[in-house]
PDB file of C-alpha atoms and ligand atoms in Angstrom:
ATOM      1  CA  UNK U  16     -16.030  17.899  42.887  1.00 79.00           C
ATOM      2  CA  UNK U  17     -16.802  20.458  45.683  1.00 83.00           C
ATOM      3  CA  UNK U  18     -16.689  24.004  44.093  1.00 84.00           C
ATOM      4  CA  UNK U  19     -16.084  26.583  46.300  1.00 87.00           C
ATOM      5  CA  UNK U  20     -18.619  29.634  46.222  1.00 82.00           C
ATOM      6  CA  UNK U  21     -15.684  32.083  46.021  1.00 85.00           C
ATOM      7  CA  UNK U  22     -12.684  31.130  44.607  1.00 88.00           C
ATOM      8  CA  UNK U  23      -9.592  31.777  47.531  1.00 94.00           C
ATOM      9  CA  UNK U  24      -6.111  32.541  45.883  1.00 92.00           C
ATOM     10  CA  UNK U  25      -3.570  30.239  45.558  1.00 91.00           C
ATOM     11  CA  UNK U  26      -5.575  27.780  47.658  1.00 95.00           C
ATOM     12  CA  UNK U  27      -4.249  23.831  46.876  1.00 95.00           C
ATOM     13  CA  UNK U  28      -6.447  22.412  43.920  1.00 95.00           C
ATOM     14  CA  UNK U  29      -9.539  19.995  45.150  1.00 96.00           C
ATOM     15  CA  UNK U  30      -9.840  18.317  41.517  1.00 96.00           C
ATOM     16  CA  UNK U  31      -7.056  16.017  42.067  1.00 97.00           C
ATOM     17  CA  UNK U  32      -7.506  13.745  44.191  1.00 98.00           C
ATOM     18  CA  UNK U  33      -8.894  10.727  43.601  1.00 97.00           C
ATOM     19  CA  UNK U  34     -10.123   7.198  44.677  1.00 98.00           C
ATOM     20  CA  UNK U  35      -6.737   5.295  45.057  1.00 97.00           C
ATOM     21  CA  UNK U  36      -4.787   8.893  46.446  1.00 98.00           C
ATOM     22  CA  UNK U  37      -8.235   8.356  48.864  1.00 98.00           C
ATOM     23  CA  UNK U  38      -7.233   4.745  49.828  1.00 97.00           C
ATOM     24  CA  UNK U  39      -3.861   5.783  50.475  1.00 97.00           C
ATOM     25  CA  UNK U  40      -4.386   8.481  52.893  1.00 97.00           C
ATOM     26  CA  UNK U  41      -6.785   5.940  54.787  1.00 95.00           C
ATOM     27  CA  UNK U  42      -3.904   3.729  55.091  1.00 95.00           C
ATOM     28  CA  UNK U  43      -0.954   5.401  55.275  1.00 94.00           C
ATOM     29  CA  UNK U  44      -2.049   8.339  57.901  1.00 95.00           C
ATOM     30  CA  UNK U  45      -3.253   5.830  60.597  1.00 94.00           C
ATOM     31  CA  UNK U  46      -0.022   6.012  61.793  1.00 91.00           C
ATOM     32  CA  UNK U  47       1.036   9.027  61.204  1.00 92.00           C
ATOM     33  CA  UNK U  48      -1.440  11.537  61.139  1.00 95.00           C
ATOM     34  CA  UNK U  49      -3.815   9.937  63.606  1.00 97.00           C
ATOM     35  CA  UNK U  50      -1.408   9.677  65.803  1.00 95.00           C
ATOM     36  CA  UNK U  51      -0.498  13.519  66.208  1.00 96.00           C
ATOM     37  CA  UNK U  52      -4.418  13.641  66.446  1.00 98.00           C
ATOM     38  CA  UNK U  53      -5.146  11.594  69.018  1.00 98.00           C
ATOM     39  CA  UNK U  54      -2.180  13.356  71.065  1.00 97.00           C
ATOM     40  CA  UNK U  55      -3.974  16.979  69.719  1.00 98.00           C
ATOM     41  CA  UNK U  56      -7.270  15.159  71.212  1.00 98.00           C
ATOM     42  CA  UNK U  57      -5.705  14.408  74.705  1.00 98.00           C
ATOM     43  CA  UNK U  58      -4.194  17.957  75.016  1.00 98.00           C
ATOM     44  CA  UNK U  59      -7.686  19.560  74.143  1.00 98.00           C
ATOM     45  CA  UNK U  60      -9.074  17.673  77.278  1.00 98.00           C
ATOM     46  CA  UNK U  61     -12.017  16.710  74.991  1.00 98.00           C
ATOM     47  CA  UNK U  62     -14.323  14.529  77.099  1.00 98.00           C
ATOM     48  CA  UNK U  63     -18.244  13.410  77.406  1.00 98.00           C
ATOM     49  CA  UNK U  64     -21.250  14.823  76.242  1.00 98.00           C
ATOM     50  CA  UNK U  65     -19.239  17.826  73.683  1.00 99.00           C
ATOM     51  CA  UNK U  66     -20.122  18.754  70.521  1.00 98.00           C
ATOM     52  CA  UNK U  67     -16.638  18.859  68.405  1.00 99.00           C
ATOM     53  CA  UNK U  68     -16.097  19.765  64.673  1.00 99.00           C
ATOM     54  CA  UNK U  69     -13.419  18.232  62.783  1.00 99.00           C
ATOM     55  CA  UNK U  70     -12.193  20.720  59.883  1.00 99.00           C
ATOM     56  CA  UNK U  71     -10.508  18.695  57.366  1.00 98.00           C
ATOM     57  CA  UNK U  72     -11.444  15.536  58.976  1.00 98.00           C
ATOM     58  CA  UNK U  73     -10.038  13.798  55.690  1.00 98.00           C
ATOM     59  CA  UNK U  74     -11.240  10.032  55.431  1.00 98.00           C
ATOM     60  CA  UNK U  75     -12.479  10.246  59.543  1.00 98.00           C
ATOM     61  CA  UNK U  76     -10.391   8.194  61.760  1.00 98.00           C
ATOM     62  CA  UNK U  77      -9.285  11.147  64.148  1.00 98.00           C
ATOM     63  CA  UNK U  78     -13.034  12.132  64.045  1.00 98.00           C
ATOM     64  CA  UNK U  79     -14.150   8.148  64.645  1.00 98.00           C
ATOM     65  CA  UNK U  80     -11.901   8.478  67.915  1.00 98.00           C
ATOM     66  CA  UNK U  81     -13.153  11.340  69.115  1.00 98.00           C
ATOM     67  CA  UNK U  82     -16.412  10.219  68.732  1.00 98.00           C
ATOM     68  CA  UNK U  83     -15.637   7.585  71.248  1.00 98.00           C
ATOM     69  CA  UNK U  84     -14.519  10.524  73.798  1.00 98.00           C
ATOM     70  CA  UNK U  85     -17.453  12.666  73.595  1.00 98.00           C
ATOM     71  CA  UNK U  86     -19.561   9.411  74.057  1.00 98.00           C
ATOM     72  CA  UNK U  87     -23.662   8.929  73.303  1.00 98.00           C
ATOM     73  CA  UNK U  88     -24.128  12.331  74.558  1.00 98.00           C
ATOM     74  CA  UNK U  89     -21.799  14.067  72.955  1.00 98.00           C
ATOM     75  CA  UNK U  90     -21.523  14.516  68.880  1.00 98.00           C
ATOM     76  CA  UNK U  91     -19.304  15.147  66.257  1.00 98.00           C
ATOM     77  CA  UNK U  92     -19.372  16.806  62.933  1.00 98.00           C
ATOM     78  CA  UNK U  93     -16.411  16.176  60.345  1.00 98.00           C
ATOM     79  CA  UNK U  94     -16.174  18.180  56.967  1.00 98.00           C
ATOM     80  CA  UNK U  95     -13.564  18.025  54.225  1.00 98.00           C
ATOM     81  CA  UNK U  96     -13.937  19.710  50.840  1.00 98.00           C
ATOM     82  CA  UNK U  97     -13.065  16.193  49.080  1.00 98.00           C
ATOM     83  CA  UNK U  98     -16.006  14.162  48.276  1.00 98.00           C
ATOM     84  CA  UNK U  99     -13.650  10.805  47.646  1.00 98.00           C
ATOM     85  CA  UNK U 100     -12.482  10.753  51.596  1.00 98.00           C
ATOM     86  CA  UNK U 101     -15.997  11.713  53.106  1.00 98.00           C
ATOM     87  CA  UNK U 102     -17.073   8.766  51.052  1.00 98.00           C
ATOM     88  CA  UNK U 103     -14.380   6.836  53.259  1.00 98.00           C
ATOM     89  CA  UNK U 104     -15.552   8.512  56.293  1.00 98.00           C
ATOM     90  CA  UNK U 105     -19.602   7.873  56.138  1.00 98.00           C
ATOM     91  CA  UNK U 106     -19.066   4.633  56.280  1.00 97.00           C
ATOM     92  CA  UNK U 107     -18.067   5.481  59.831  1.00 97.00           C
ATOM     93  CA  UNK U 108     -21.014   7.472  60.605  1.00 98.00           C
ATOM     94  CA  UNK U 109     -22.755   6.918  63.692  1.00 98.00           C
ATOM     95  CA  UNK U 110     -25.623   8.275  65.551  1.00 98.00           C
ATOM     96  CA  UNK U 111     -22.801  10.900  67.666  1.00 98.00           C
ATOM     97  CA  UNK U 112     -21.189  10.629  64.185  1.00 98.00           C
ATOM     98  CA  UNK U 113     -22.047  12.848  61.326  1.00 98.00           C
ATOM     99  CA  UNK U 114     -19.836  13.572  58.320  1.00 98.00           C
ATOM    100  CA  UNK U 115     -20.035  16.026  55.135  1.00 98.00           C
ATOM    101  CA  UNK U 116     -18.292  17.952  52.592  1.00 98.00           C
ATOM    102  CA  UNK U 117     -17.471  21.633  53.569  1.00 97.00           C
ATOM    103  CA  UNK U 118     -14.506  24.190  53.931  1.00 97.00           C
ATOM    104  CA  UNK U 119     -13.234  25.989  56.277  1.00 98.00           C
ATOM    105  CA  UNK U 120     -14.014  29.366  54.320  1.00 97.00           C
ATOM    106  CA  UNK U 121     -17.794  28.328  54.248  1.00 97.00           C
ATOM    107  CA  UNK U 122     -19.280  27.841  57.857  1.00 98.00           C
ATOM    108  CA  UNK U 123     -22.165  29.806  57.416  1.00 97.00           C
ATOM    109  CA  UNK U 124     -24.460  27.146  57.509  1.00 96.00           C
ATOM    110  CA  UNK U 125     -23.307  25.660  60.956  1.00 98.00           C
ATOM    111  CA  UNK U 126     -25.090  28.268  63.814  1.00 98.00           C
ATOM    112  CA  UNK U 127     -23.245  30.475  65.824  1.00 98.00           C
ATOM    113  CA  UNK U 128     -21.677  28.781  69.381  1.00 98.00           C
ATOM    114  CA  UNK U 129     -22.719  25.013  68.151  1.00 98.00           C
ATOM    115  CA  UNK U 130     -19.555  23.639  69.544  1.00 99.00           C
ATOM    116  CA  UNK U 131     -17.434  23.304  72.388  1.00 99.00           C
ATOM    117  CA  UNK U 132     -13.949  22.188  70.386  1.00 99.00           C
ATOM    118  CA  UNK U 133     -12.780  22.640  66.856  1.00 99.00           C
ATOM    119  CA  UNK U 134     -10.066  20.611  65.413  1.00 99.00           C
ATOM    120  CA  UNK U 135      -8.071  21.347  62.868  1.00 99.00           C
ATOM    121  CA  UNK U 136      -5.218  18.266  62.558  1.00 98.00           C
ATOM    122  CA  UNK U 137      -2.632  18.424  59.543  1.00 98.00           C
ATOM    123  CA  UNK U 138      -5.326  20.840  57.649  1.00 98.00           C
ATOM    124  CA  UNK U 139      -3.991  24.873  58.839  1.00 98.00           C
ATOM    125  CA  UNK U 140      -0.827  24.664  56.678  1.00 98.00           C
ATOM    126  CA  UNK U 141      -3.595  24.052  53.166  1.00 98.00           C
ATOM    127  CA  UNK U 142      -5.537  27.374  54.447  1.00 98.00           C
ATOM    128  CA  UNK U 143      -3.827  30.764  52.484  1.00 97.00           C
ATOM    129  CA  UNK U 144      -5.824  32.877  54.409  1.00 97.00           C
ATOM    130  CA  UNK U 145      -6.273  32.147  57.901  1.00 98.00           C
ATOM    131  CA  UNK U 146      -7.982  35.268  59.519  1.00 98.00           C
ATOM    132  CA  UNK U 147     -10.792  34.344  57.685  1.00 98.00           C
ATOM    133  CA  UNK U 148     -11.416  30.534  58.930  1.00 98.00           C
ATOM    134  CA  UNK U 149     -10.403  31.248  61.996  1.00 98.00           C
ATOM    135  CA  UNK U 150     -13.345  34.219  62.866  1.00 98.00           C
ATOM    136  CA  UNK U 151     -15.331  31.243  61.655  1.00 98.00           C
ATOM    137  CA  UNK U 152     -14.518  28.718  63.687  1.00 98.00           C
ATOM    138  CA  UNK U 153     -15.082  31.481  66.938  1.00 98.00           C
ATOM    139  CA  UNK U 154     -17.856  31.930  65.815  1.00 98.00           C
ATOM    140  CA  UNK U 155     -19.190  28.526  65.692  1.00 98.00           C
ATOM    141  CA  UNK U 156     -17.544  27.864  69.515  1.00 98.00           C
ATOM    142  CA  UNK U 157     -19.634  28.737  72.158  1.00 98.00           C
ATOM    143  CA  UNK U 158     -17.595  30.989  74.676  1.00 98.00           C
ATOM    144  CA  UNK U 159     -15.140  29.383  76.809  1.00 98.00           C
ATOM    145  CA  UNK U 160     -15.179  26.749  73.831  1.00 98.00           C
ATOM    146  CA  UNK U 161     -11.174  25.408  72.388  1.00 98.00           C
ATOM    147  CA  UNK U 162      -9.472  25.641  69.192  1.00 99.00           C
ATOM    148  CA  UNK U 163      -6.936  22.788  68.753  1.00 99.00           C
ATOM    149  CA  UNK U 164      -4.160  22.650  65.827  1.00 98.00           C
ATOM    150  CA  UNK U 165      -1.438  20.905  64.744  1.00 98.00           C
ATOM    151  CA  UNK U 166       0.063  22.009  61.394  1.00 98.00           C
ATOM    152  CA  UNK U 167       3.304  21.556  59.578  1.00 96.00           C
ATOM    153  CA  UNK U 168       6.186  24.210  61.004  1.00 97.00           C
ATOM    154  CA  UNK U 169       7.424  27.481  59.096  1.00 96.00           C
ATOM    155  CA  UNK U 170      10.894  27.474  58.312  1.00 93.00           C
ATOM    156  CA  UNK U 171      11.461  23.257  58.435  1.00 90.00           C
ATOM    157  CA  UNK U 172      11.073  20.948  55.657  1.00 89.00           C
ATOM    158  CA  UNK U 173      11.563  17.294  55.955  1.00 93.00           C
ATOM    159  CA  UNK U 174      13.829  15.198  53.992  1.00 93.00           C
ATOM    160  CA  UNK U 175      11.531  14.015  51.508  1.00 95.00           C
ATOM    161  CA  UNK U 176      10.196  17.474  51.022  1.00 94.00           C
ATOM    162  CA  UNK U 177      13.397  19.288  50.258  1.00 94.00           C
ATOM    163  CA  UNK U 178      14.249  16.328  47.773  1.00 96.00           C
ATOM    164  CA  UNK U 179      11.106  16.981  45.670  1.00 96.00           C
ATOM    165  CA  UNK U 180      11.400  20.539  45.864  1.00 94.00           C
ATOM    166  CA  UNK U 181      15.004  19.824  43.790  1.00 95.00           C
ATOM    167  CA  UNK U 182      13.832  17.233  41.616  1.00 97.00           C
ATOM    168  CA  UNK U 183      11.513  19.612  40.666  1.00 96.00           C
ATOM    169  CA  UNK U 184      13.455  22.527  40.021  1.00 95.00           C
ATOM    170  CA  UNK U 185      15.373  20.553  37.713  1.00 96.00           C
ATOM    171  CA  UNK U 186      14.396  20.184  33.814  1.00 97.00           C
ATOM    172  CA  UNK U 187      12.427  19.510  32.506  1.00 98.00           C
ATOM    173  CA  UNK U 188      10.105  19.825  35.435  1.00 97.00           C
ATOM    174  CA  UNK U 189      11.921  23.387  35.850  1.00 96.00           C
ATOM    175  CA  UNK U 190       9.603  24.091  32.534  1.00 97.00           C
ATOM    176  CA  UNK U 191       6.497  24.373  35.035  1.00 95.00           C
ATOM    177  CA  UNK U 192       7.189  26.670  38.092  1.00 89.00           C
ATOM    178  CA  UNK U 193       4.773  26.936  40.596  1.00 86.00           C
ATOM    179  CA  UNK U 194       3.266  30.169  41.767  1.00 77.00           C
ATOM    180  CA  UNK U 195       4.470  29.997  44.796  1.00 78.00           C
ATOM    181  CA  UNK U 196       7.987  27.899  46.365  1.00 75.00           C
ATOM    182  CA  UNK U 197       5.956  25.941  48.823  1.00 84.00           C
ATOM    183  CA  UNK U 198       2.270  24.158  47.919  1.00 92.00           C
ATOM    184  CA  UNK U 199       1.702  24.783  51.831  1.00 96.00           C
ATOM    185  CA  UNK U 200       0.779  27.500  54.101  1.00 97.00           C
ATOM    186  CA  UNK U 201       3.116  27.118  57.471  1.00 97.00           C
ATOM    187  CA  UNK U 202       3.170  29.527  60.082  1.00 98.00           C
ATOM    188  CA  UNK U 203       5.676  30.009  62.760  1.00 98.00           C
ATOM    189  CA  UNK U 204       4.697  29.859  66.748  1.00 98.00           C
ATOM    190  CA  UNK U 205       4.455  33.995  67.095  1.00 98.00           C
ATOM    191  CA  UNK U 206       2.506  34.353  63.862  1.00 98.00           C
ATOM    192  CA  UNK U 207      -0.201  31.619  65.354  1.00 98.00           C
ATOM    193  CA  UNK U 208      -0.164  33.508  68.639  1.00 98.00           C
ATOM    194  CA  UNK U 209      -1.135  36.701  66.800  1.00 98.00           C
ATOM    195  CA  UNK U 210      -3.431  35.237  64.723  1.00 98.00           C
ATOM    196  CA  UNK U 211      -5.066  33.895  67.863  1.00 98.00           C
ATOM    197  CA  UNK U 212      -5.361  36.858  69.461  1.00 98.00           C
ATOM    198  CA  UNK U 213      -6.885  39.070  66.478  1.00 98.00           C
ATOM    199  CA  UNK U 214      -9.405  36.451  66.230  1.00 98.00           C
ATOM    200  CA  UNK U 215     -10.568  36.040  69.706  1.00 98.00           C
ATOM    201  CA  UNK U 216      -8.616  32.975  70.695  1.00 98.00           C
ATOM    202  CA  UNK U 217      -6.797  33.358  73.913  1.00 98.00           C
ATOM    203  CA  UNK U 218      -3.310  31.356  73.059  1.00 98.00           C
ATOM    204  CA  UNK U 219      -3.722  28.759  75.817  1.00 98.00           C
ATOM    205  CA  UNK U 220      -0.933  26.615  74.695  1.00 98.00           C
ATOM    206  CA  UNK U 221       1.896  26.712  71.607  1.00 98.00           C
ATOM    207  CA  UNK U 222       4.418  24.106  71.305  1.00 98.00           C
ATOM    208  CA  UNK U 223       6.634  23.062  68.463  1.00 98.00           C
ATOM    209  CA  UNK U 224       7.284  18.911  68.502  1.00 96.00           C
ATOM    210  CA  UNK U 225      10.021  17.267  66.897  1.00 95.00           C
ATOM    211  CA  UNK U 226       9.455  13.373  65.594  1.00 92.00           C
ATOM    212  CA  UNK U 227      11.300  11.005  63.609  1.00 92.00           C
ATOM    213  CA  UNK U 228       9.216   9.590  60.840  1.00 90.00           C
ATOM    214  CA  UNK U 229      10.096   6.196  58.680  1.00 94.00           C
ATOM    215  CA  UNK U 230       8.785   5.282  55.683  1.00 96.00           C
ATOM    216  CA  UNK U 231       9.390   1.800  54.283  1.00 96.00           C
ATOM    217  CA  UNK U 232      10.520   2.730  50.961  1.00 97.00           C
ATOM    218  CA  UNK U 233      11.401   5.335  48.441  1.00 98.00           C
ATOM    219  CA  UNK U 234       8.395   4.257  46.599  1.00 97.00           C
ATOM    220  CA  UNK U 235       6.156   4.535  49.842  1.00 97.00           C
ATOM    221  CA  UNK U 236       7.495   8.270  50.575  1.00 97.00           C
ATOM    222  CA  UNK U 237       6.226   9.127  47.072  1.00 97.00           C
ATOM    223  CA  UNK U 238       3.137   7.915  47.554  1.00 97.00           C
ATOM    224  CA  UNK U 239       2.409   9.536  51.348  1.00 96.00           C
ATOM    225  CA  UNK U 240       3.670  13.000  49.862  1.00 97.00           C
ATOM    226  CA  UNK U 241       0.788  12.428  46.723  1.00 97.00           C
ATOM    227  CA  UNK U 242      -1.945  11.183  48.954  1.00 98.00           C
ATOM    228  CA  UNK U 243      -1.353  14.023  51.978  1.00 97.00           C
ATOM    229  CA  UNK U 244      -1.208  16.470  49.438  1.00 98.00           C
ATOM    230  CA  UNK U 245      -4.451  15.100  47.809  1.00 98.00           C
ATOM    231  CA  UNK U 246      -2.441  15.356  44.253  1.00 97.00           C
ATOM    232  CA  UNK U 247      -0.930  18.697  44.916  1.00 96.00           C
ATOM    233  CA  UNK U 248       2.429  17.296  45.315  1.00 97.00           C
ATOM    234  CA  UNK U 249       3.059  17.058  41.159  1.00 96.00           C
ATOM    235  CA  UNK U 250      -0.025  18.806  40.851  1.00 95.00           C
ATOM    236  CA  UNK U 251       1.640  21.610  39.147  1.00 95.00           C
ATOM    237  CA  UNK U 252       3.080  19.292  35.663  1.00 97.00           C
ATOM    238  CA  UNK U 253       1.109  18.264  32.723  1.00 97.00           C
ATOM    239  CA  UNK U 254      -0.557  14.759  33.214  1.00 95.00           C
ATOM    240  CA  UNK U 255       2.827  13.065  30.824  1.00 96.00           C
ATOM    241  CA  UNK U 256       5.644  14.409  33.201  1.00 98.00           C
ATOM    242  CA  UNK U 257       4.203  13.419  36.230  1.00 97.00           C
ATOM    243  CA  UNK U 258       4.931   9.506  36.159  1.00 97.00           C
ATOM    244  CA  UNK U 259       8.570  10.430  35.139  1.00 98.00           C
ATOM    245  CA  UNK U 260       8.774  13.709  38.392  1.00 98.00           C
ATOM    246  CA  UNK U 261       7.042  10.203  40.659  1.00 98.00           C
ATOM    247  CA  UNK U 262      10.306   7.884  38.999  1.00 98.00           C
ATOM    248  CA  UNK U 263      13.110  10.811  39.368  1.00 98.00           C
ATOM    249  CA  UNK U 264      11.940  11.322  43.328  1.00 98.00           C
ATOM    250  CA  UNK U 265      11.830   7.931  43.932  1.00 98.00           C
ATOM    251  CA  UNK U 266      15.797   8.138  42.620  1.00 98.00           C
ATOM    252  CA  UNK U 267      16.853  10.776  44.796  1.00 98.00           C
ATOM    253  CA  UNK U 268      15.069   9.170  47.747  1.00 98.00           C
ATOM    254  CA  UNK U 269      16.997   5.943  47.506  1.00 97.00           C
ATOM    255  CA  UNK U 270      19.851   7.891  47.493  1.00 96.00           C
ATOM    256  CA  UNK U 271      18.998   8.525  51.259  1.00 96.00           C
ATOM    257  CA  UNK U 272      17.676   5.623  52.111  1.00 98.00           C
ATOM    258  CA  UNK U 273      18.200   3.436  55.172  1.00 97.00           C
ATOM    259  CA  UNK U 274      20.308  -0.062  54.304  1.00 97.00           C
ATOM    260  CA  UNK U 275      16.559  -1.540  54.523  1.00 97.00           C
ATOM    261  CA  UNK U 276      15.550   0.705  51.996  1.00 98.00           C
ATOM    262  CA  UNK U 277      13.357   2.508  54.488  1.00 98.00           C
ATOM    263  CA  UNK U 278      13.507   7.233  53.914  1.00 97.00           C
ATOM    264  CA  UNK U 279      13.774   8.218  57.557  1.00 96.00           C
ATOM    265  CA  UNK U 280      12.943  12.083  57.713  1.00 94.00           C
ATOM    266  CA  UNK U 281      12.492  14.168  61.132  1.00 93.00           C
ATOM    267  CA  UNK U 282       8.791  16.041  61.390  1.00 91.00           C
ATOM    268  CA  UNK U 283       8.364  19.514  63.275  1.00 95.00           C
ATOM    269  CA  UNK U 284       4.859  19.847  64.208  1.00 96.00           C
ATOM    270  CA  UNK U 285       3.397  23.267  66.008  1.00 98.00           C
ATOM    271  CA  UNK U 286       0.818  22.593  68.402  1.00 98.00           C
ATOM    272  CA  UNK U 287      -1.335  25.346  69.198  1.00 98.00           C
ATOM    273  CA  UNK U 288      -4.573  25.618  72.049  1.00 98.00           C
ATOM    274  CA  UNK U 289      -6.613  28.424  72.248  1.00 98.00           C
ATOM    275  CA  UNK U 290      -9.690  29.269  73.929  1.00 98.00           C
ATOM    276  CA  UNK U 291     -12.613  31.060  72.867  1.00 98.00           C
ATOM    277  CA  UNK U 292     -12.965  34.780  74.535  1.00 97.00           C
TER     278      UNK U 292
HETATM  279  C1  SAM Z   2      -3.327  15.826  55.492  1.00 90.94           C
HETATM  280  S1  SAM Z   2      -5.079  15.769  55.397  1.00 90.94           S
HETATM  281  C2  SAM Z   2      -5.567  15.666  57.120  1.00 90.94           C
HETATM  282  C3  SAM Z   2      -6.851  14.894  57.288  1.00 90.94           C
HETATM  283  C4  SAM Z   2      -7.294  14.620  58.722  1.00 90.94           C
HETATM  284  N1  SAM Z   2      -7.492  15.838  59.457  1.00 90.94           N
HETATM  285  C5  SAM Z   2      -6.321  13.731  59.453  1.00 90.94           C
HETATM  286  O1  SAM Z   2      -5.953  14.053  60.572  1.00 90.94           O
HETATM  287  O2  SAM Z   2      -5.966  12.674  58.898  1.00 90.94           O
HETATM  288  C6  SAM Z   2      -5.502  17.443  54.989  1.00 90.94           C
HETATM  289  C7  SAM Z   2      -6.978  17.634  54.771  1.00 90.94           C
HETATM  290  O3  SAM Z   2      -7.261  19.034  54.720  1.00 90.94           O
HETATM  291  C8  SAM Z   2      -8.365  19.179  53.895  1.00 90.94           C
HETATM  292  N2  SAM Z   2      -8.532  20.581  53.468  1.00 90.94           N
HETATM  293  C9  SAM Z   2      -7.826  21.257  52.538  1.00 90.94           C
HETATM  294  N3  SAM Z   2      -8.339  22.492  52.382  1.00 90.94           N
HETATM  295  C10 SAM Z   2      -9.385  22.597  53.233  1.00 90.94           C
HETATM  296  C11 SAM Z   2     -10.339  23.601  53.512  1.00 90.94           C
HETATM  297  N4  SAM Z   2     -10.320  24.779  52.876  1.00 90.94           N
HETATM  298  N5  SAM Z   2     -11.294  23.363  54.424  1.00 90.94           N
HETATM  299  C12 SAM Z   2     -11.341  22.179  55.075  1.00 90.94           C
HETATM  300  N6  SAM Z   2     -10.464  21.171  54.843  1.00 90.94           N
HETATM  301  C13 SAM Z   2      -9.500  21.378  53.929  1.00 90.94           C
HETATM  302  C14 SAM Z   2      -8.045  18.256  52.740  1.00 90.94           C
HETATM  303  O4  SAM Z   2      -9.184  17.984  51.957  1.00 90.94           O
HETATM  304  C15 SAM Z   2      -7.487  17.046  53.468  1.00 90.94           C
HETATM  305  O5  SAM Z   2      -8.449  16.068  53.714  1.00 90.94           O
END
């Protein structure tokens, strides 16, 4: 497990996930995830010959893509904290096409102005402290050099969200609070602009994006909420009550399911470009 050098409060545990919750991302986020990726990609302009670094990069595929943009003269560097899905990734590795563990709150190793782009897709909303990362990740861009995110929205939760959030206040779940309401870190469009612009970034672009999302079963919602949340999801219960929290979700989702069976839930997704001062 990757153990962080200073521990950053109420950051989302790293010691749960594990080789099938791996699997499962690889699978299920191919068309989900990469997708909002390859459209964060497109809006970043990222072309030949630049250097990009994927925070987060998860099990690779976004990174894998972009590696195909920047070409033989370009490169990329992925890091994720979770050992399991840079396992996944390396087998993607490539001479333009590096991948390791690392965090967003430990750069230091990486030299200053290395890269033209950093990408940051479906990985803000885990940071608790942003200022932090995000003087980091300046300082890694060369001037001139982009920031591209997409991250969950403040102030929306999906469907499948809200249900879990009242499955689990219920008992005897309602015996383990979490610290805090939400296990993720959203911020709302002004909040990102500010942030931006105390850390160097000129806003260049900020958009909130609305999609419909289907999963094909209760079962299948359970499972994307676990693997995206690398185990945070019911991270919170003791090892017993979790196979019983996975059962009583998968209740309350069927009670919104499509005729099919299928969980349809709508996604709000900020979208945020900024540029290097
Ligand atoms: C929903 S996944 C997104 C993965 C990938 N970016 C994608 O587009 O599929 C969130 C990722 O954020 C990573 N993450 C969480 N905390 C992080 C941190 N402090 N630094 C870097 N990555 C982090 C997790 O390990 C996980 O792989």
């Amino acid at each position: 497990m990757y153990l962080r050098a200073r521990p950053i409060e109420g950051a989302p545990s790293l010691a749960l996930d594990n080789a099938s919750l791996a699997l499962d991302y690889e699978r299920i986020s191919a068309t989900r995830q990469f997708e909002s990726g390859k459209r964060l990609a497109a809006d970043l302009g990222i072309g030949a010959g630049e250097r990009v670094l994927d925070v987060g990069c998860g099990t690779g595929l976004l990174a894998c893509h972009i590696a195909e943009l920047v070409g033989r003269e370009g490169r990329v560097l992925g890091i994720d904290p979770l050992p399991l899905r840079i396992g996944l990734a390396s087998s993607r590795s490539r001479d333009n096409l590096a991948f390791e563990v690392g965090d967003a709150y430990d750069l230091d190793r990486l030299p200053d102005g290395s890269f033209d782009v950093v990408v940051l897709n479906a990985v803000f909303h885990w940071l608790p402290e942003k200022t932090g990362p995000l003087l980091s990740f300046g300082r890694v861009l060369r001037p001139g050099g982009r920031i591209g995110i997409s991250t969950q929205l403040k102030g929306h939760l999906n469907q499948v969200h809200s249900i879990l959030r009242t499955v689990l206040a219920e008992p005897p779940f309602d015996r383990y609070p979490r610290l805090r309401e939400s296990i993720t870190f959203r911020v709302a469009p002004d909040e990102l602009r500010a942030l931006f612009q105390t850390t160097g970034f000129l806003p260049v672009r900020l958009e909130v994006r609305e999609s419909e999302r289907r999963h094909p079963s209760a079962e299948a919602a359970v499972r994307f909420t676990e693997a995206s949340s690398f185990g945070n999801a019911f991270g919170h219960l003791p090892p017993e009550l979790k196979e019983t929290a996975r059962a009583r979700a998968r209740k309350a989702l069927a009670a919104i399911a499509e005729p099919d069976g299928s969980i349809v839930t709508d996604a709000h997704r900020l979208t945020a470009i900024g540029e290097r001062r």
